[in-house]
Coordinates of C-alpha atoms and ligand atoms in Angstrom, one line a residue:
Chain A
M62 CA 73.0 -44.4 -51.6
L63 CA 71.4 -45.6 -55.3
L64 CA 73.6 -47.2 -58.0
V65 CA 72.5 -45.3 -61.2
R66 CA 72.8 -47.3 -64.8
C67 CA 74.9 -45.2 -67.0
P68 CA 73.9 -45.7 -70.4
W69 CA 77.0 -45.0 -71.8
C70 CA 79.4 -45.6 -68.8
G71 CA 77.4 -48.4 -67.1
D72 CA 76.6 -48.5 -62.8
R73 CA 77.9 -45.5 -61.1
D74 CA 77.2 -44.2 -56.9
E75 CA 74.3 -41.9 -57.6
A76 CA 76.9 -39.2 -55.8
E77 CA 79.1 -39.6 -59.4
F78 CA 75.3 -37.5 -61.4
R79 CA 72.4 -34.4 -61.4
Y80 CA 68.8 -34.9 -60.7
G81 CA 66.8 -33.4 -64.2
G82 CA 63.4 -34.6 -62.2
Q83 CA 60.6 -35.2 -64.9
A84 CA 61.6 -36.2 -68.5
D85 CA 59.7 -35.9 -71.4
V86 CA 58.5 -32.6 -70.7
D87 CA 59.0 -30.7 -74.1
Y88 CA 59.4 -27.1 -74.6
P89 CA 55.1 -25.8 -75.6
A90 CA 55.1 -26.0 -79.4
D91 CA 53.7 -22.2 -79.7
P92 CA 54.3 -21.1 -76.2
H93 CA 52.3 -17.9 -77.3
Q94 CA 48.8 -20.3 -77.7
L95 CA 49.3 -20.8 -74.1
D96 CA 47.1 -18.8 -71.5
D97 CA 48.7 -18.4 -68.1
A98 CA 47.4 -21.5 -66.9
A99 CA 48.9 -23.4 -69.3
W100 CA 52.2 -21.7 -69.4
G101 CA 52.3 -21.8 -65.3
E102 CA 51.9 -25.3 -65.5
Y103 CA 54.2 -25.9 -67.8
L104 CA 56.8 -23.7 -66.0
F105 CA 55.7 -25.3 -62.2
V106 CA 54.0 -28.3 -62.3
R107 CA 55.8 -32.1 -63.0
A108 CA 54.3 -35.8 -62.2
N109 CA 54.8 -36.5 -58.5
P110 CA 53.9 -39.7 -58.5
A111 CA 54.4 -42.4 -55.5
G112 CA 55.2 -45.6 -58.3
S113 CA 57.2 -45.7 -61.8
F114 CA 58.6 -42.3 -62.7
D115 CA 60.2 -41.3 -65.7
E116 CA 63.3 -39.2 -65.4
R117 CA 66.1 -37.3 -66.3
W118 CA 69.6 -38.1 -64.4
V119 CA 73.2 -36.3 -66.1
H120 CA 76.5 -37.8 -65.6
T121 CA 78.1 -35.2 -64.1
A122 CA 81.2 -36.9 -62.7
G123 CA 81.6 -39.0 -65.4
C124 CA 80.5 -38.8 -69.6
R125 CA 78.6 -36.1 -68.9
R126 CA 75.7 -37.2 -70.9
W127 CA 72.0 -37.0 -70.0
F128 CA 69.8 -39.9 -70.0
S129 CA 66.2 -41.1 -69.4
L130 CA 65.5 -43.9 -66.8
V131 CA 62.6 -45.0 -64.6
R132 CA 62.8 -45.4 -61.2
D133 CA 59.9 -46.2 -58.9
T134 CA 59.8 -43.7 -56.0
A135 CA 58.6 -45.4 -53.5
T136 CA 61.1 -48.3 -53.5
N137 CA 64.1 -46.9 -56.1
E138 CA 64.5 -49.7 -57.4
M139 CA 64.9 -49.2 -61.2
R140 CA 63.4 -50.7 -63.7
P141 CA 65.6 -53.4 -66.1
D142 CA 64.8 -52.7 -69.7
I143 CA 66.3 -49.5 -69.0
P144 CA 68.2 -47.1 -68.8
R145 CA 66.5 -46.1 -73.1
R146 CA 67.9 -43.0 -75.2
R147 CA 64.8 -41.4 -75.9
E148 CA 64.2 -41.8 -80.0
G149 CA 65.5 -38.5 -82.2
R150 CA 66.9 -36.9 -79.0
Chain B
M840 CA 62.1 -44.4 -20.1
V841 CA 64.5 -42.6 -18.0
A842 CA 63.6 -39.4 -16.9
D843 CA 66.7 -36.8 -17.3
G844 CA 65.1 -33.7 -15.2
N845 CA 64.5 -32.4 -18.6
T846 CA 62.1 -33.6 -20.2
P847 CA 58.6 -35.1 -18.7
A848 CA 57.4 -39.1 -18.2
P849 CA 55.9 -40.5 -21.1
P850 CA 51.9 -39.8 -21.3
E851 CA 49.3 -41.3 -20.1
R852 CA 46.6 -42.3 -22.5
L853 CA 46.6 -38.5 -24.5
W854 CA 43.1 -39.4 -26.5
R855 CA 40.8 -41.7 -27.6
N856 CA 40.7 -44.2 -30.8
P857 CA 37.3 -43.7 -31.6
E858 CA 36.0 -45.9 -34.2
P859 CA 35.0 -43.3 -37.3
K860 CA 31.1 -41.7 -37.6
R861 CA 29.4 -42.0 -40.9
N862 CA 30.1 -37.8 -41.0
Y863 CA 31.6 -35.1 -39.6
D864 CA 31.5 -31.1 -40.6
V865 CA 35.2 -31.4 -41.3
V866 CA 37.8 -33.9 -42.4
I867 CA 40.8 -33.0 -41.6
V868 CA 43.3 -35.7 -43.6
G869 CA 46.4 -36.2 -42.1
A870 CA 47.6 -35.9 -37.8
G871 CA 51.2 -34.0 -38.2
G872 CA 51.0 -31.1 -36.8
H873 CA 49.7 -29.3 -39.0
G874 CA 46.7 -31.1 -38.7
L875 CA 46.6 -31.3 -35.7
A876 CA 46.9 -27.5 -34.8
T877 CA 43.9 -27.1 -38.3
A878 CA 41.9 -29.4 -35.5
Y879 CA 43.3 -27.2 -32.3
Y880 CA 41.9 -24.2 -33.8
L881 CA 39.1 -25.0 -35.8
A882 CA 37.8 -25.9 -32.1
R883 CA 39.1 -23.1 -30.0
N884 CA 38.8 -20.0 -33.3
H885 CA 35.4 -21.0 -34.8
G886 CA 33.8 -23.6 -32.3
L887 CA 34.2 -26.3 -34.5
T888 CA 34.1 -29.5 -33.0
D889 CA 32.4 -32.4 -35.3
I890 CA 36.0 -33.1 -36.5
A891 CA 38.1 -36.5 -38.0
V892 CA 41.5 -35.9 -38.7
V893 CA 41.8 -38.8 -40.9
E894 CA 46.0 -40.6 -40.3
R895 CA 47.3 -43.1 -42.2
G896 CA 49.7 -44.2 -39.6
W897 CA 50.3 -43.1 -36.4
L898 CA 49.7 -39.5 -34.3
A899 CA 52.7 -37.2 -35.9
G900 CA 54.3 -40.2 -36.8
G901 CA 55.6 -38.3 -40.0
N902 CA 57.4 -35.2 -40.6
M903 CA 56.5 -34.3 -37.4
A904 CA 58.3 -36.4 -36.0
R905 CA 61.4 -36.0 -38.2
N906 CA 62.1 -32.5 -38.3
T907 CA 64.9 -31.0 -36.6
T908 CA 62.6 -28.8 -34.6
I909 CA 63.8 -25.1 -35.9
I910 CA 61.4 -22.5 -34.7
R911 CA 62.7 -19.0 -36.5
S912 CA 60.8 -16.1 -38.2
N913 CA 63.6 -14.5 -40.0
Y914 CA 61.8 -15.0 -43.8
L915 CA 62.7 -12.2 -46.3
L916 CA 59.3 -11.3 -48.0
D917 CA 56.5 -9.5 -45.7
A918 CA 54.4 -12.1 -46.9
S919 CA 56.8 -14.5 -45.2
A920 CA 58.1 -12.0 -42.5
A921 CA 54.1 -11.9 -40.9
L922 CA 53.0 -15.4 -41.6
Y923 CA 56.2 -16.8 -39.7
D924 CA 56.0 -14.5 -37.1
H925 CA 52.8 -14.6 -36.1
A926 CA 53.0 -18.4 -35.7
L927 CA 56.2 -17.8 -33.3
R928 CA 54.3 -14.7 -31.4
L929 CA 52.0 -18.1 -30.5
W930 CA 54.9 -20.9 -30.4
E931 CA 55.4 -18.0 -27.3
E932 CA 52.4 -19.0 -25.9
L933 CA 51.6 -22.0 -26.9
H934 CA 52.4 -24.5 -23.9
E935 CA 50.2 -22.2 -21.5
E936 CA 47.1 -22.4 -23.7
L937 CA 47.7 -26.1 -23.9
D938 CA 48.9 -26.6 -20.1
Y939 CA 51.6 -28.8 -21.9
E940 CA 54.6 -28.1 -21.5
F941 CA 56.8 -28.8 -24.7
H942 CA 59.8 -27.1 -23.7
F943 CA 60.4 -24.3 -26.7
S944 CA 63.6 -22.8 -25.6
Q945 CA 64.2 -19.6 -27.5
R946 CA 68.5 -20.0 -27.7
G947 CA 68.3 -18.4 -30.8
V948 CA 69.6 -18.9 -33.9
L949 CA 72.7 -17.7 -36.3
N950 CA 72.5 -17.5 -40.3
L951 CA 76.0 -16.9 -40.9
A952 CA 78.1 -16.2 -44.3
H953 CA 80.7 -17.3 -46.1
T954 CA 80.7 -14.8 -49.1
E955 CA 80.8 -11.5 -50.0
Q956 CA 77.3 -12.3 -51.5
E957 CA 76.2 -13.9 -48.6
V958 CA 77.4 -11.1 -46.4
R959 CA 74.9 -8.2 -48.5
D960 CA 71.7 -10.6 -48.8
A961 CA 72.1 -11.5 -44.9
R962 CA 72.2 -8.0 -44.3
R963 CA 69.8 -7.2 -46.1
R964 CA 67.0 -10.0 -44.9
A965 CA 68.2 -8.8 -41.8
F966 CA 67.3 -5.0 -42.4
A967 CA 64.1 -6.1 -43.4
N968 CA 63.2 -8.8 -40.9
E969 CA 63.4 -5.0 -38.6
L970 CA 61.2 -3.2 -40.6
N971 CA 59.3 -6.2 -40.5
G972 CA 59.1 -6.2 -36.7
V973 CA 61.2 -9.6 -36.4
D974 CA 63.9 -9.1 -34.3
A975 CA 67.0 -9.6 -36.2
E976 CA 70.6 -8.2 -35.2
W977 CA 74.3 -8.2 -37.9
L978 CA 77.2 -10.1 -35.7
T979 CA 80.6 -9.5 -36.9
P980 CA 82.9 -13.2 -36.3
D981 CA 83.7 -11.9 -32.4
E982 CA 80.2 -11.6 -31.3
I983 CA 79.2 -14.9 -32.7
S984 CA 82.1 -16.6 -30.8
E985 CA 80.8 -14.7 -27.9
V986 CA 77.0 -16.3 -28.5
C987 CA 78.5 -19.6 -29.7
P988 CA 82.4 -20.3 -28.3
I989 CA 82.8 -23.8 -29.7
L990 CA 81.7 -22.4 -33.7
N991 CA 85.6 -21.8 -35.7
T992 CA 84.8 -18.8 -37.6
S993 CA 88.1 -18.4 -39.0
N994 CA 90.3 -21.4 -39.7
L995 CA 88.3 -23.2 -42.2
R996 CA 88.2 -22.7 -46.5
Y997 CA 85.3 -20.5 -46.4
P998 CA 85.9 -18.3 -43.2
V999 CA 83.2 -16.8 -41.3
L1000 CA 81.9 -13.3 -42.2
G1001 CA 79.4 -12.6 -39.9
A1002 CA 76.3 -13.4 -39.2
T1003 CA 72.4 -12.5 -38.6
Y1004 CA 70.8 -14.1 -35.3
Q1005 CA 67.5 -14.4 -34.5
R1006 CA 67.4 -13.9 -30.2
R1007 CA 63.6 -14.9 -30.6
A1008 CA 64.5 -18.7 -32.3
G1009 CA 65.1 -21.9 -31.0
I1010 CA 63.7 -25.0 -30.6
A1011 CA 61.0 -27.4 -29.0
K1012 CA 60.6 -31.3 -28.7
H1013 CA 58.1 -31.8 -31.7
D1014 CA 56.4 -35.2 -30.1
L1015 CA 55.0 -33.1 -26.9
V1016 CA 53.8 -30.6 -29.3
A1017 CA 51.8 -33.1 -31.5
W1018 CA 50.6 -35.0 -28.2
G1019 CA 49.9 -31.5 -26.2
L1020 CA 47.8 -30.7 -29.2
A1021 CA 46.3 -33.9 -29.8
R1022 CA 45.0 -34.3 -26.1
K1023 CA 43.4 -30.6 -26.0
C1024 CA 41.3 -31.3 -29.1
D1025 CA 40.3 -34.6 -27.8
E1026 CA 39.2 -32.9 -24.9
M1027 CA 37.2 -30.5 -27.5
G1028 CA 36.2 -33.6 -28.8
V1029 CA 37.4 -33.9 -31.6
D1030 CA 38.2 -37.5 -33.2
F1031 CA 41.8 -39.5 -34.8
I1032 CA 41.1 -41.9 -36.6
Q1033 CA 45.0 -44.4 -36.7
N1034 CA 45.8 -46.4 -39.4
R1035 CA 43.5 -45.5 -41.6
E1036 CA 44.5 -44.1 -45.2
V1037 CA 42.4 -41.7 -47.4
T1038 CA 43.1 -43.0 -50.9
G1039 CA 40.5 -40.3 -52.8
F1040 CA 37.0 -38.7 -52.4
V1041 CA 33.7 -38.8 -53.5
T1042 CA 32.5 -35.4 -55.1
D1043 CA 29.4 -34.5 -56.3
G1044 CA 29.8 -31.7 -59.1
D1045 CA 32.2 -29.8 -58.3
R1046 CA 31.7 -30.4 -54.5
V1047 CA 33.5 -33.3 -52.5
T1048 CA 31.1 -35.2 -50.2
G1049 CA 32.9 -37.0 -48.1
V1050 CA 36.6 -38.9 -48.1
R1051 CA 37.1 -42.5 -49.6
T1052 CA 39.1 -44.7 -47.1
D1053 CA 40.6 -48.1 -47.0
S1054 CA 38.0 -49.2 -45.1
G1055 CA 35.4 -47.3 -46.2
D1056 CA 33.7 -43.7 -46.8
I1057 CA 33.9 -41.1 -44.2
G1058 CA 31.2 -38.1 -44.9
A1059 CA 32.5 -35.2 -44.4
G1060 CA 30.8 -31.1 -44.9
R1061 CA 34.1 -29.6 -45.5
V1062 CA 37.9 -31.7 -46.1
G1063 CA 41.4 -30.0 -45.1
L1064 CA 44.3 -31.8 -46.4
A1065 CA 47.6 -31.9 -44.6
A1066 CA 49.0 -34.9 -46.1
A1067 CA 52.4 -33.2 -47.0
G1068 CA 54.3 -35.1 -48.4
R1069 CA 51.4 -37.2 -50.1
T1070 CA 49.2 -34.7 -51.0
T1071 CA 49.7 -35.4 -54.6
L1072 CA 48.7 -38.0 -54.3
L1073 CA 45.4 -36.8 -53.4
T1074 CA 45.1 -34.3 -55.1
D1075 CA 45.7 -36.0 -58.6
T1076 CA 42.6 -38.3 -58.2
L1077 CA 40.7 -34.4 -58.6
G1078 CA 42.6 -34.1 -61.4
V1079 CA 43.9 -30.5 -59.5
R1080 CA 47.1 -30.4 -60.5
L1081 CA 49.8 -28.9 -57.5
P1082 CA 53.0 -27.6 -57.9
L1083 CA 54.4 -30.0 -55.5
Q1084 CA 57.6 -32.2 -55.9
S1085 CA 58.0 -34.9 -53.1
H1086 CA 61.9 -35.4 -51.8
P1087 CA 63.5 -37.2 -48.9
L1088 CA 65.0 -35.0 -46.0
Q1089 CA 67.3 -36.5 -44.2
A1090 CA 68.7 -35.9 -40.7
M1091 CA 70.8 -37.3 -38.0
A1092 CA 71.4 -37.0 -34.4
T1093 CA 74.4 -37.9 -31.9
E1094 CA 74.7 -39.9 -28.6
I1095 CA 74.1 -38.2 -25.6
L1096 CA 76.6 -35.1 -24.9
E1097 CA 77.0 -32.8 -22.0
P1098 CA 75.5 -29.1 -23.2
V1099 CA 78.4 -28.4 -25.5
H1100 CA 75.4 -25.9 -28.1
P1101 CA 73.9 -23.1 -26.6
C1102 CA 72.2 -21.9 -30.0
V1103 CA 71.0 -23.3 -33.6
V1104 CA 74.1 -22.5 -36.4
M1105 CA 72.8 -22.5 -39.2
S1106 CA 74.6 -22.5 -43.0
N1107 CA 74.1 -22.4 -46.5
H1108 CA 77.2 -22.1 -48.1
V1109 CA 78.8 -25.1 -46.4
H1110 CA 75.4 -26.3 -46.5
V1111 CA 74.8 -27.8 -42.5
Y1112 CA 72.5 -26.6 -39.2
T1113 CA 72.9 -28.3 -36.4
S1114 CA 71.8 -27.7 -32.7
Q1115 CA 71.6 -29.4 -29.8
A1116 CA 68.7 -31.5 -28.2
H1117 CA 67.2 -31.2 -24.9
K1118 CA 68.2 -33.5 -23.8
G1119 CA 72.4 -33.5 -25.4
E1120 CA 72.2 -35.3 -29.0
L1121 CA 73.9 -33.1 -31.1
V1122 CA 71.1 -33.1 -34.5
L1123 CA 72.9 -32.1 -37.8
G1124 CA 70.1 -32.0 -40.9
A1125 CA 70.9 -29.7 -44.4
G1126 CA 68.8 -30.0 -47.7
V1127 CA 66.7 -32.6 -49.7
D1128 CA 68.2 -35.0 -51.5
T1129 CA 67.8 -34.2 -54.8
H1130 CA 65.4 -37.3 -57.0
N1131 CA 61.7 -36.8 -56.0
G1132 CA 60.9 -40.2 -54.3
Y1133 CA 58.4 -41.5 -51.1
A1134 CA 61.1 -43.7 -49.2
Q1135 CA 61.6 -41.9 -46.4
R1136 CA 65.6 -43.0 -46.6
G1137 CA 67.8 -40.7 -48.5
S1138 CA 71.3 -41.5 -49.5
V1139 CA 74.6 -41.9 -47.6
H1140 CA 76.9 -39.1 -49.7
V1141 CA 74.3 -36.5 -48.5
I1142 CA 75.0 -37.1 -44.6
E1143 CA 78.8 -37.4 -44.8
N1144 CA 78.6 -34.1 -46.9
Q1145 CA 77.3 -32.7 -43.7
L1146 CA 79.2 -34.2 -41.3
A1147 CA 82.2 -32.9 -43.2
A1148 CA 80.7 -29.3 -43.1
A1149 CA 79.7 -30.0 -39.2
V1150 CA 82.8 -31.0 -38.0
E1151 CA 84.8 -28.0 -40.1
L1152 CA 82.5 -25.6 -38.5
F1153 CA 82.9 -27.1 -34.7
P1154 CA 86.1 -29.0 -34.4
V1155 CA 85.0 -30.3 -31.3
F1156 CA 82.1 -32.2 -32.9
A1157 CA 85.0 -34.3 -34.6
R1158 CA 85.2 -37.5 -32.1
A1159 CA 81.2 -37.8 -31.2
H1160 CA 79.3 -41.1 -31.9
L1161 CA 76.9 -40.9 -34.7
L1162 CA 73.7 -42.6 -33.6
R1163 CA 71.1 -42.4 -36.0
T1164 CA 70.1 -40.7 -39.5
W1165 CA 66.7 -40.8 -40.6
A1166 CA 64.0 -39.3 -43.1
G1167 CA 61.1 -37.6 -44.2
T1168 CA 59.0 -37.0 -47.3
V1169 CA 58.9 -33.6 -47.6
D1170 CA 56.7 -31.0 -50.2
V1171 CA 59.2 -28.6 -52.7
T1172 CA 56.9 -25.9 -54.1
P1173 CA 59.1 -23.6 -56.6
D1174 CA 58.8 -20.9 -54.6
A1175 CA 59.9 -22.7 -51.2
S1176 CA 56.3 -21.3 -49.6
P1177 CA 54.1 -23.1 -49.1
I1178 CA 50.3 -23.4 -50.1
I1179 CA 47.1 -22.7 -48.5
G1180 CA 44.3 -21.9 -49.6
P1181 CA 41.0 -22.9 -51.4
T1182 CA 40.8 -25.1 -54.4
P1183 CA 38.6 -25.7 -57.3
Y1184 CA 36.5 -27.9 -55.0
E1185 CA 34.2 -25.3 -53.0
N1186 CA 34.9 -27.2 -49.7
L1187 CA 38.0 -28.4 -50.6
F1188 CA 41.1 -27.1 -49.6
V1189 CA 44.8 -27.6 -49.3
N1190 CA 47.7 -26.9 -46.6
C1191 CA 51.0 -28.0 -47.9
G1192 CA 54.5 -27.3 -49.8
W1193 CA 55.7 -26.6 -46.2
G1194 CA 59.0 -28.8 -47.6
T1195 CA 61.9 -28.7 -45.5
G1196 CA 60.1 -25.8 -43.0
G1197 CA 57.3 -26.1 -42.0
F1198 CA 57.4 -27.8 -38.0
K1199 CA 58.6 -24.0 -37.4
A1200 CA 55.0 -22.5 -39.0
T1201 CA 53.1 -25.9 -37.1
P1202 CA 50.8 -23.0 -35.0
G1203 CA 50.2 -20.1 -37.6
A1204 CA 49.3 -22.5 -40.3
G1205 CA 47.3 -24.2 -37.9
W1206 CA 45.4 -21.2 -37.4
V1207 CA 45.0 -19.2 -40.6
F1208 CA 43.4 -22.9 -42.9
A1209 CA 41.5 -23.7 -39.3
H1210 CA 40.5 -20.1 -40.9
T1211 CA 40.1 -21.2 -44.6
I1212 CA 38.6 -24.2 -43.8
A1213 CA 35.1 -22.4 -41.2
T1214 CA 34.9 -19.4 -43.3
G1215 CA 36.2 -20.9 -47.1
E1216 CA 38.1 -17.4 -47.3
P1217 CA 42.0 -17.2 -46.9
H1218 CA 43.2 -15.3 -43.4
P1219 CA 45.2 -12.4 -44.6
L1220 CA 48.3 -13.7 -43.8
N1221 CA 47.8 -16.6 -45.7
E1222 CA 46.2 -14.4 -48.7
P1223 CA 49.2 -14.7 -51.3
Y1224 CA 49.4 -18.2 -50.5
G1225 CA 46.9 -19.6 -52.5
M1226 CA 47.7 -21.8 -56.1
E1227 CA 46.8 -19.5 -57.8
R1228 CA 49.8 -17.1 -57.9
F1229 CA 51.5 -20.0 -60.0
T1230 CA 49.0 -18.4 -63.1
S1231 CA 49.8 -15.4 -61.8
G1232 CA 52.8 -15.1 -61.1
A1233 CA 53.1 -14.2 -58.0
L1234 CA 55.7 -16.3 -56.3
I1235 CA 56.7 -15.9 -52.7
D1236 CA 60.6 -16.6 -53.4
E1237 CA 62.1 -17.3 -50.2
H1238 CA 65.0 -19.5 -51.6
G1239 CA 67.6 -17.9 -50.0
A1240 CA 66.0 -18.2 -46.1
A1241 CA 65.0 -21.8 -46.7
A1242 CA 67.0 -23.3 -48.5
V1243 CA 69.0 -25.3 -46.1
A1244 CA 67.6 -23.1 -43.1
H1245 CA 65.0 -24.9 -42.5
Ligands
LIG1933 C1 64.5 -34.2 -41.4 C2 63.1 -33.6 -41.5 C3 64.3 -32.0 -40.8 C4 63.2 -31.2 -40.6 N1 63.6 -30.3 -39.8 C5 62.6 -29.2 -39.8 C6 63.4 -28.1 -39.1 O1 64.1 -27.9 -38.6 N2 62.3 -26.8 -38.7 C7 61.3 -27.1 -39.5 O2 60.3 -25.5 -39.6 N3 61.3 -27.5 -40.6 C8 61.8 -28.7 -40.5 N4 61.1 -29.8 -41.2 C9 60.1 -29.3 -42.2 C10 58.6 -30.2 -41.4 O3 58.6 -31.3 -40.8 C11 57.3 -30.3 -42.4 O4 57.3 -29.3 -43.1 C12 56.1 -30.9 -41.4 O5 56.3 -31.4 -40.4 C13 54.9 -30.9 -42.2 O6 53.4 -30.5 -42.0 P1 52.8 -32.1 -40.3 O7 53.8 -31.6 -39.0 O8 51.3 -31.5 -40.9 O9 53.4 -33.1 -41.3 P2 53.8 -34.8 -41.4 O10 54.3 -34.7 -39.8 O11 54.5 -35.0 -42.2 O12 51.9 -35.1 -41.4 C14 51.3 -35.6 -42.6 C15 50.2 -36.2 -42.3 O13 49.6 -36.8 -42.8 C16 49.7 -38.7 -42.6 N5 49.1 -38.8 -44.3 C17 49.8 -38.5 -45.6 N6 48.5 -38.8 -47.3 C18 47.6 -40.1 -46.2 C19 45.9 -40.1 -46.4 N7 46.6 -40.1 -47.8 N8 45.5 -40.5 -45.7 C20 45.7 -40.0 -44.4 N9 46.3 -40.2 -43.9 C21 47.5 -39.2 -45.3 C22 51.2 -38.3 -42.5 O14 50.9 -40.4 -43.0 C23 51.1 -37.4 -41.9 O15 51.6 -38.2 -40.7 C24 61.8 -31.0 -41.6 C25 61.2 -32.3 -41.3 C26 62.1 -33.2 -42.0 C27 61.7 -34.7 -43.0
LIG1934 ZN1 77.9 -41.3 -68.1

């Protein structure tokens, strides 16, 4: 089981969290400007690296807050300089 | 290895391990079930034999070695029923064709319904199956008990209200399938290049002219990707963005037991599926670990949840000893259906996104992918499965039939 560091509650078992996938996927600033390909890409395509990945988690069985962290998807190592909170969120 | 009367003795050498030539008509990336079946049907149906299958590990050591071997075709939508039932019909003749026994056992699959809504959905799926010529029956709890006496239908938190039953469904021995295909391909002249990772492509405008590997380039007239969970690592190098997320998917097996479990049982609601392998292990699995991951390992709480569900459904399992758990890396699409078709590169083709359920499609995927590579056009069966559906919105949403049910 992964040990996930919640920025507010500290290290907790993965089972307390839900996963949110790639971080920083913003809603398009002007959706009307998007053609079908760009809209499809926004809806369906996410990065899928084998390595460093910025991702979202929510501490459902704890403080219930969302946060981002960086995990290596090949080794599950989570970087020590994280977790972080995104500015302005 | 001890022969148990059921499984054949371990194989003699079944294929050569040649040094790659400098060029091939077709290079297939990935010697899993799909890569092997594609090479097989390229040779059998299209007369192409100048083929290399390049594999970063050992032949069929990826998801092909790790799946729980459930084969069925009772999917909801027309496009899926057509694709999966075509595969099932190929399974029914493949072992004779390969002259290689892989113990395809059509012991039937029960897909359980535990809520009123699930009953409605499951019956709808069974009706849809019948309309599509896929065998399907709706069973009451009493009828379920006749098919699978060890299944607890009433004394549990979510009683079993009924089940769909596909009699033609079953299991097979995955390693033997791979070896049978590889032996036949080798006989027809296909080269298997093991322990060689494809790292990218050699391109010329909107064509690929070869693959780059960790020890030199191999030229190719056409390239087919059958790389499962590692597909986007390759397509990303070309800027072709595919809607795939790679997840760990786990499964587990107990010690070898006397035959107690006659069929395959799947429950989306309590989230587990079970069967008993030919040798006697109980084989269990469920859904993916929710995070992305390439580590071929998952988390123990996922195993724990499946075991709790399994023991409730099958009280007789409570004293079985779990011997092994393992994981593969599966490539999941947003609509739980595969992507099979051309790419923006005119001679590069993809077969991916089979996620948690591609073993059952092995011969069918090979058939349509071989057609796509050989002719440059999709076969009618995979026409709806191109990547353009994520732009057009014509998704093939099979979450209901595919979530836990592989
Ligand atoms: C635990 C588990 C249980 C499952 N249960 C079922 C089930 O009951 N029924 C069912 O229908 N399906 C099931 N599946 C899904 C099924 O296993 C897959 O959908 C199917 O195996 C995918 O096709 P494949 O056999 O070609 O994949 P794989 O065997 O994964 O083949 C892909 C191959 O490509 C190779 N490769 C990748 N990248 C490169 C590269 N860059 N260069 C060279 N080689 C590369 C890999 O090493 C691998 O050998 C299960 C999967 C898992 C993990
Ligand atoms: Zn918290």
